[in-house]
Amino acid sequence: MLTKIYGGAVFGIEAIMVAVEVNVDKGIGYHLVGLPDNAIKESQYRIAAALNNVGFRVPGKRITINMAPANLRKEGSAYDLTLSIGILTASGQIANSNLEDYVIMGELSLDGSLQPITGALPIAIKAKESGFKGFILPKTNAAEAAVVEGLNVYAMENILDVIDFFNGVGDIEPMDALEFSSFKERVAPIDHDFSDVKGQEGVKRCMEIAAAGGHNIILIGPPGTGKTMLAKRLPSILPPMTLDESLETTKIHSVVGKTTNNGLMIQRPFRSPHHTISSAALVGGGSYPQPGEISLSHNGVLFLDELPEFERRVLEVMRQPMEDREVTIARTRFAVTYPCSFMLIASMNPSPSGYFNDANAPISSSQAEMKRYMGRISGPLLDRIDIHIEVSPVPFDKLSESRRGESSSQIRERVMKARKIQNQRFSDNGIVHYNAQMPPNLIRKFCSLDSESLNLLKNAMERLKLSARAYDRILKVARTICDLAGEKEINGNHISEAIQYRSLDRES
C-alpha cells in the first residue's frame, strides 16, 4: 500500500516542504532514498523500538521510502515521526483519512515520547503558505509554531497521541494562537539596569547615542573600569522589538534550536562569544551551514570583549557582513543567506598591560608594545565602528555615593523618541530604519552641513587623516546627536561631539 505524508526541511532560515512517500509491499527489506543523512538512515532503529514499546510494530515486509524533492539533502532526526506515521498508515495500522492535510515532524525516543526539533517556526510559516490545515509536532516546539495565524498547531507528547489523533480516538484540540494584537503588551524584562552604574556619565551618553542611531561602539579602558558592565546594559535601552523583528529573530534561533517555550522572542539577543571562536562559528558555516554568532545577534547586540585577543582573520570576515547586514555562505552546489543586522560593542585595554600612559600603574607598556597590540585590529575594521570612547577608572567618591544613577527606562524613552524621528525620516525607504544604516545617497540628503560645520569637519579630517568611511561615520553620529536633541539641522556642536568619539583615530 502506498501513502504520502509531509514534513519540512529548513534551507537558510526558510523552509521547503518535503513529501515522504511510503510503500509497503511483499518481500523483506527497508529502503530509504531521497538524499537522507546518517541521522535519518539510523531512524529505522529508533522507529522499530518506539513502535514496539507502544504496542505497534514495523511490518515484516519490504518498505520503500522516498523523500522528495530527491535532489535536496535531508538532515536531522526530526523525520522520525513523519516516517513512523507513514509506515503505520501504509501497513494499515492507522487510518488514512486526512493525512495529507498535516505536516508532521518530531524526533522519537525509544519509549515513544517526542523530542524537540529545530526550525519549527520556518516550517510552520511554509506550511501555512502551502495550504496545510495543521502542524503536528512535539509539545516543546508548539509555542513558537502557534504564532502562525490560520494554522492549527497540535502539541504532542508521545507517538500514541498522534496515532489516536488520526484514528479519531480522544479529543485533541489545537493550541491557541498568539494574538498579535497583544504583542505590544509583552515587555521584555530589564535584567541589567543602567541605574547600577556609578559615574561614567560620558560613557553612558555614548551608549545612549549608539542605541538611538544603531551605531557600533568600542570601549577602551584599563581593567576594572566597567566596560563589560556597561556593554551588558545596552540592550536595556534599545527600543522594544517590533513584530517583524521578533518573527525574523525567532526564525533564526529556531533554526539552531535555541528558542524557548514562550513562542516569539521579545527580548533583543545579546551574544558574547569567547575570543577563541572560529570564523565559521562567528559568521556561520559548516558542511551543512548553520547561522553563526553574528546572525544569532540579528536585531540585537554582539559583544566582543577584549577585541585584540580575537584572531585577526576571524575579525576580518565580519567586515562585509557589517556593511551588507547579511552574510552569504556558499558551498559547491548551493548558497544560503542569513540576516545579521546587529549592533557591535567591542571592548579593549589601551595596551597589553591595560595601563598605558598611567604613571601609577603596577605594569607599564612601551610604545612599541602598544603599536603591536593595536596592530591586531585592522584599520578597515575600526573604520566600521562609529564610536570610539575612552573609559576611565571611577573615583572613590562616585563609587561610594548612595544615589542611584538614571534608570534604563528613562534613557530608553529618549532613545525611542529619536528612533521615532528616524522612522518618519526613512518612511519612504523600506530598507533603512535608523541612522547607522544610511547609504551615501541618504547621508547627502539628510546630513547637510552649514559652512561653519563643514570647516570644522574638514580640519578634523586633515589633522586626524581620517578615511572616507570615517567621514560618513561622523556625519551619521552627528545626525543621531541632532535627533536626540530634537533639532532638525546638524550644527557645529553636533559635529564636534561626533568627532570626539573617534579616540583611536586621535591616538594614531
Short mmCIF file of N, CA and C in Angstrom, two decimals, residues 238-355:
data_model
loop_
_atom_site.label_atom_id
_atom_site.label_comp_id
_atom_site.label_asym_id
_atom_site.label_seq_id
_atom_site.Cartn_x
_atom_site.Cartn_y
_atom_site.Cartn_z
N LEU A 238 17.60 49.79 24.35
CA LEU A 238 17.18 49.68 22.96
C LEU A 238 15.65 49.64 22.89
N PRO A 239 15.06 50.14 21.81
CA PRO A 239 13.59 50.11 21.69
C PRO A 239 13.08 48.67 21.69
N PRO A 240 11.86 48.44 22.16
CA PRO A 240 11.29 47.08 22.11
C PRO A 240 11.24 46.56 20.67
N MET A 241 11.32 45.26 20.52
CA MET A 241 11.29 44.68 19.19
C MET A 241 9.91 44.83 18.57
N THR A 242 9.89 45.12 17.26
CA THR A 242 8.64 45.13 16.53
C THR A 242 8.24 43.68 16.23
N LEU A 243 7.02 43.50 15.75
CA LEU A 243 6.55 42.15 15.44
C LEU A 243 7.38 41.52 14.33
N ASP A 244 7.71 42.31 13.30
CA ASP A 244 8.52 41.77 12.20
C ASP A 244 9.91 41.38 12.68
N GLU A 245 10.51 42.23 13.53
CA GLU A 245 11.83 41.91 14.07
C GLU A 245 11.77 40.64 14.92
N SER A 246 10.73 40.52 15.72
CA SER A 246 10.59 39.36 16.58
C SER A 246 10.43 38.07 15.78
N LEU A 247 9.62 38.13 14.71
CA LEU A 247 9.43 36.95 13.86
C LEU A 247 10.74 36.52 13.22
N GLU A 248 11.48 37.49 12.65
CA GLU A 248 12.72 37.16 11.95
C GLU A 248 13.77 36.65 12.92
N THR A 249 13.87 37.27 14.09
CA THR A 249 14.85 36.82 15.10
C THR A 249 14.51 35.43 15.61
N THR A 250 13.23 35.18 15.85
CA THR A 250 12.80 33.86 16.33
C THR A 250 13.09 32.78 15.29
N LYS A 251 12.91 33.09 14.01
CA LYS A 251 13.20 32.13 12.95
C LYS A 251 14.66 31.70 12.98
N ILE A 252 15.56 32.66 13.15
CA ILE A 252 17.00 32.33 13.18
C ILE A 252 17.31 31.44 14.37
N HIS A 253 16.79 31.78 15.53
CA HIS A 253 17.06 30.98 16.73
C HIS A 253 16.36 29.63 16.65
N SER A 254 15.24 29.57 15.96
CA SER A 254 14.54 28.30 15.78
C SER A 254 15.36 27.33 14.95
N VAL A 255 16.06 27.85 13.94
CA VAL A 255 16.86 27.01 13.05
C VAL A 255 17.94 26.25 13.83
N VAL A 256 18.49 26.89 14.86
CA VAL A 256 19.55 26.25 15.64
C VAL A 256 19.03 25.69 16.96
N GLY A 257 17.72 25.68 17.15
CA GLY A 257 17.12 25.08 18.34
C GLY A 257 17.36 25.84 19.62
N LYS A 258 17.42 27.18 19.53
CA LYS A 258 17.70 28.00 20.73
C LYS A 258 16.50 28.81 21.19
N THR A 259 15.31 28.44 20.74
CA THR A 259 14.11 29.15 21.19
C THR A 259 13.64 28.58 22.52
N THR A 260 12.75 29.31 23.18
CA THR A 260 12.18 28.87 24.46
C THR A 260 10.74 28.44 24.25
N ASN A 261 10.07 28.09 25.32
CA ASN A 261 8.67 27.67 25.24
C ASN A 261 7.70 28.85 25.22
N ASN A 262 8.23 30.07 25.09
CA ASN A 262 7.37 31.25 25.18
C ASN A 262 6.93 31.78 23.82
N GLY A 263 7.19 31.03 22.75
CA GLY A 263 6.78 31.49 21.43
C GLY A 263 7.74 32.52 20.89
N LEU A 264 7.23 33.68 20.48
CA LEU A 264 8.06 34.72 19.89
C LEU A 264 9.04 35.30 20.90
N MET A 265 10.26 35.60 20.43
CA MET A 265 11.24 36.27 21.27
C MET A 265 10.83 37.74 21.42
N ILE A 266 10.84 38.24 22.63
CA ILE A 266 10.52 39.65 22.85
C ILE A 266 11.72 40.41 23.38
N GLN A 267 12.78 39.70 23.73
CA GLN A 267 13.99 40.35 24.25
C GLN A 267 15.06 40.32 23.17
N ARG A 268 15.66 41.46 22.91
CA ARG A 268 16.70 41.53 21.89
C ARG A 268 17.88 40.64 22.30
N PRO A 269 18.41 39.88 21.34
CA PRO A 269 19.52 38.97 21.69
C PRO A 269 20.78 39.74 22.09
N PHE A 270 21.51 39.16 23.01
CA PHE A 270 22.83 39.68 23.42
C PHE A 270 23.78 38.50 23.38
N ARG A 271 24.71 38.51 22.43
CA ARG A 271 25.65 37.40 22.26
C ARG A 271 27.05 37.87 22.61
N SER A 272 27.77 37.06 23.36
CA SER A 272 29.12 37.42 23.79
C SER A 272 30.05 36.22 23.63
N PRO A 273 30.51 35.94 22.40
CA PRO A 273 31.37 34.77 22.18
C PRO A 273 32.77 34.97 22.78
N HIS A 274 33.41 33.86 23.11
CA HIS A 274 34.78 33.89 23.64
C HIS A 274 35.75 34.23 22.53
N HIS A 275 36.90 34.79 22.92
CA HIS A 275 37.85 35.24 21.88
C HIS A 275 38.52 34.08 21.13
N THR A 276 38.31 32.85 21.57
CA THR A 276 38.88 31.70 20.84
C THR A 276 37.95 31.21 19.72
N ILE A 277 36.86 31.91 19.46
CA ILE A 277 35.87 31.48 18.47
C ILE A 277 36.49 31.40 17.08
N SER A 278 36.02 30.46 16.27
CA SER A 278 36.50 30.33 14.90
C SER A 278 35.69 31.23 13.98
N SER A 279 36.19 31.43 12.76
CA SER A 279 35.47 32.28 11.81
C SER A 279 34.14 31.66 11.42
N ALA A 280 34.08 30.30 11.29
CA ALA A 280 32.83 29.63 10.93
C ALA A 280 31.79 29.79 12.03
N ALA A 281 32.23 29.73 13.29
CA ALA A 281 31.29 29.89 14.40
C ALA A 281 30.81 31.34 14.52
N LEU A 282 31.64 32.28 14.08
CA LEU A 282 31.28 33.69 14.20
C LEU A 282 30.31 34.12 13.10
N VAL A 283 30.63 33.79 11.85
CA VAL A 283 29.78 34.26 10.74
C VAL A 283 28.85 33.18 10.22
N GLY A 284 29.04 31.93 10.63
CA GLY A 284 28.22 30.84 10.15
C GLY A 284 29.00 29.96 9.19
N GLY A 285 28.56 28.72 9.07
CA GLY A 285 29.25 27.80 8.17
C GLY A 285 29.04 26.36 8.57
N GLY A 286 29.95 25.50 8.14
CA GLY A 286 29.83 24.07 8.37
C GLY A 286 29.47 23.35 7.08
N SER A 287 29.58 22.01 7.09
CA SER A 287 29.22 21.23 5.91
C SER A 287 27.77 21.48 5.51
N TYR A 288 26.90 21.52 6.52
CA TYR A 288 25.51 21.91 6.31
C TYR A 288 25.34 23.22 7.07
N PRO A 289 25.45 24.36 6.37
CA PRO A 289 25.60 25.66 7.03
C PRO A 289 24.56 25.95 8.10
N GLN A 290 25.06 26.52 9.18
CA GLN A 290 24.23 26.98 10.28
C GLN A 290 24.56 28.45 10.54
N PRO A 291 23.61 29.23 11.04
CA PRO A 291 23.91 30.63 11.34
C PRO A 291 24.95 30.75 12.46
N GLY A 292 25.82 31.76 12.34
CA GLY A 292 26.84 32.00 13.34
C GLY A 292 26.39 33.04 14.35
N GLU A 293 27.34 33.48 15.17
CA GLU A 293 27.02 34.44 16.25
C GLU A 293 26.51 35.77 15.71
N ILE A 294 26.99 36.19 14.54
CA ILE A 294 26.54 37.49 14.04
C ILE A 294 25.07 37.42 13.61
N SER A 295 24.62 36.25 13.15
CA SER A 295 23.20 36.10 12.78
C SER A 295 22.34 35.88 14.02
N LEU A 296 22.88 35.17 15.01
CA LEU A 296 22.15 35.00 16.27
C LEU A 296 22.01 36.34 17.01
N SER A 297 22.84 37.32 16.64
CA SER A 297 22.75 38.66 17.22
C SER A 297 21.82 39.56 16.41
N HIS A 298 21.20 39.05 15.37
CA HIS A 298 20.35 39.85 14.48
C HIS A 298 19.28 40.59 15.29
N ASN A 299 19.16 41.88 15.04
CA ASN A 299 18.23 42.77 15.76
C ASN A 299 18.61 42.93 17.22
N GLY A 300 19.84 42.59 17.56
CA GLY A 300 20.30 42.72 18.94
C GLY A 300 21.74 43.20 18.99
N VAL A 301 22.49 42.68 19.94
CA VAL A 301 23.83 43.17 20.23
C VAL A 301 24.83 42.01 20.18
N LEU A 302 25.95 42.25 19.52
CA LEU A 302 27.09 41.33 19.54
C LEU A 302 28.20 42.00 20.33
N PHE A 303 28.62 41.39 21.43
CA PHE A 303 29.64 41.96 22.30
C PHE A 303 30.93 41.16 22.17
N LEU A 304 31.99 41.81 21.71
CA LEU A 304 33.30 41.18 21.59
C LEU A 304 34.21 41.78 22.65
N ASP A 305 34.38 41.06 23.74
CA ASP A 305 35.20 41.52 24.86
C ASP A 305 36.67 41.24 24.56
N GLU A 306 37.54 42.17 24.91
CA GLU A 306 38.98 42.06 24.62
C GLU A 306 39.20 41.83 23.13
N LEU A 307 38.81 42.79 22.33
CA LEU A 307 38.83 42.66 20.87
C LEU A 307 40.19 42.25 20.31
N PRO A 308 41.32 42.79 20.77
CA PRO A 308 42.61 42.38 20.19
C PRO A 308 42.98 40.92 20.44
N GLU A 309 42.30 40.26 21.38
CA GLU A 309 42.60 38.86 21.66
C GLU A 309 41.97 37.92 20.63
N PHE A 310 41.01 38.40 19.85
CA PHE A 310 40.44 37.60 18.78
C PHE A 310 41.45 37.49 17.64
N GLU A 311 41.44 36.35 16.96
CA GLU A 311 42.34 36.20 15.82
C GLU A 311 41.96 37.22 14.75
N ARG A 312 42.99 37.80 14.15
CA ARG A 312 42.73 38.87 13.19
C ARG A 312 41.92 38.37 11.99
N ARG A 313 42.22 37.16 11.52
CA ARG A 313 41.48 36.64 10.35
C ARG A 313 40.01 36.40 10.70
N VAL A 314 39.72 36.11 11.96
CA VAL A 314 38.33 35.91 12.39
C VAL A 314 37.59 37.25 12.35
N LEU A 315 38.24 38.31 12.82
CA LEU A 315 37.60 39.62 12.82
C LEU A 315 37.40 40.14 11.40
N GLU A 316 38.34 39.83 10.51
CA GLU A 316 38.26 40.36 9.15
C GLU A 316 37.05 39.82 8.40
N VAL A 317 36.60 38.61 8.71
CA VAL A 317 35.46 38.05 7.97
C VAL A 317 34.16 38.78 8.32
N MET A 318 34.19 39.60 9.37
CA MET A 318 32.99 40.36 9.74
C MET A 318 32.81 41.62 8.91
N ARG A 319 33.85 42.05 8.20
CA ARG A 319 33.81 43.37 7.58
C ARG A 319 32.67 43.50 6.58
N GLN A 320 32.55 42.56 5.67
CA GLN A 320 31.48 42.66 4.67
C GLN A 320 30.09 42.49 5.29
N PRO A 321 29.88 41.49 6.17
CA PRO A 321 28.55 41.39 6.81
C PRO A 321 28.14 42.64 7.58
N MET A 322 29.11 43.34 8.19
CA MET A 322 28.77 44.56 8.93
C MET A 322 28.24 45.64 7.99
N GLU A 323 28.74 45.67 6.75
CA GLU A 323 28.27 46.65 5.77
C GLU A 323 26.95 46.22 5.15
N ASP A 324 26.87 44.94 4.73
CA ASP A 324 25.71 44.45 3.99
C ASP A 324 24.54 44.06 4.90
N ARG A 325 24.83 43.82 6.18
CA ARG A 325 23.83 43.37 7.16
C ARG A 325 23.20 42.03 6.78
N GLU A 326 23.95 41.24 6.06
CA GLU A 326 23.60 39.85 5.77
C GLU A 326 24.88 39.12 5.39
N VAL A 327 24.88 37.80 5.57
CA VAL A 327 26.06 37.01 5.24
C VAL A 327 25.63 35.84 4.37
N THR A 328 26.36 35.63 3.28
CA THR A 328 26.07 34.54 2.36
C THR A 328 27.16 33.48 2.48
N ILE A 329 26.74 32.26 2.75
CA ILE A 329 27.67 31.13 2.89
C ILE A 329 27.50 30.25 1.66
N ALA A 330 28.54 30.16 0.85
CA ALA A 330 28.46 29.43 -0.41
C ALA A 330 29.15 28.07 -0.30
N ARG A 331 28.51 27.07 -0.85
CA ARG A 331 29.07 25.74 -0.99
C ARG A 331 29.04 25.36 -2.47
N THR A 332 29.56 24.20 -2.81
CA THR A 332 29.70 23.84 -4.22
C THR A 332 28.37 23.86 -4.95
N ARG A 333 27.32 23.33 -4.33
CA ARG A 333 26.04 23.18 -5.02
C ARG A 333 24.96 24.17 -4.58
N PHE A 334 25.24 24.95 -3.55
CA PHE A 334 24.20 25.86 -3.07
C PHE A 334 24.83 26.98 -2.25
N ALA A 335 24.03 27.97 -1.95
CA ALA A 335 24.43 29.08 -1.08
C ALA A 335 23.24 29.48 -0.23
N VAL A 336 23.49 29.80 1.03
CA VAL A 336 22.42 30.26 1.92
C VAL A 336 22.79 31.64 2.45
N THR A 337 21.78 32.44 2.68
CA THR A 337 21.97 33.80 3.17
C THR A 337 21.25 33.96 4.51
N TYR A 338 21.98 34.47 5.50
CA TYR A 338 21.41 34.74 6.82
C TYR A 338 21.46 36.23 7.09
N PRO A 339 20.41 36.82 7.65
CA PRO A 339 20.47 38.23 8.03
C PRO A 339 21.36 38.42 9.25
N CYS A 340 22.00 39.57 9.35
CA CYS A 340 22.87 39.83 10.51
C CYS A 340 22.95 41.34 10.76
N SER A 341 21.80 41.96 10.96
CA SER A 341 21.77 43.38 11.29
C SER A 341 21.91 43.52 12.80
N PHE A 342 23.13 43.72 13.25
CA PHE A 342 23.39 43.75 14.70
C PHE A 342 24.17 45.01 15.05
N MET A 343 24.12 45.35 16.33
CA MET A 343 24.98 46.39 16.88
C MET A 343 26.22 45.74 17.46
N LEU A 344 27.38 46.19 17.05
CA LEU A 344 28.63 45.66 17.58
C LEU A 344 29.10 46.53 18.73
N ILE A 345 29.33 45.88 19.87
CA ILE A 345 30.00 46.53 21.00
C ILE A 345 31.29 45.77 21.24
N ALA A 346 32.39 46.48 21.19
CA ALA A 346 33.69 45.86 21.46
C ALA A 346 34.33 46.57 22.64
N SER A 347 35.20 45.84 23.33
CA SER A 347 35.96 46.46 24.42
C SER A 347 37.40 46.02 24.31
N MET A 348 38.28 46.84 24.82
CA MET A 348 39.70 46.51 24.77
C MET A 348 40.45 47.34 25.81
N ASN A 349 41.61 46.82 26.20
CA ASN A 349 42.52 47.58 27.03
C ASN A 349 43.32 48.52 26.13
N PRO A 350 43.83 49.62 26.66
CA PRO A 350 44.60 50.53 25.81
C PRO A 350 46.00 50.02 25.48
N SER A 351 46.44 48.94 26.14
CA SER A 351 47.76 48.37 25.89
C SER A 351 47.77 46.95 26.44
N PRO A 352 48.80 46.15 26.14
CA PRO A 352 48.84 44.77 26.65
C PRO A 352 48.72 44.68 28.17
N SER A 353 49.33 45.63 28.88
CA SER A 353 49.25 45.62 30.34
C SER A 353 47.91 46.14 30.82
N GLY A 354 47.27 46.93 29.98
CA GLY A 354 45.99 47.54 30.35
C GLY A 354 46.13 48.91 30.96
N TYR A 355 47.39 49.38 31.19
CA TYR A 355 47.59 50.65 31.90
C TYR A 355 48.52 51.58 31.13
#
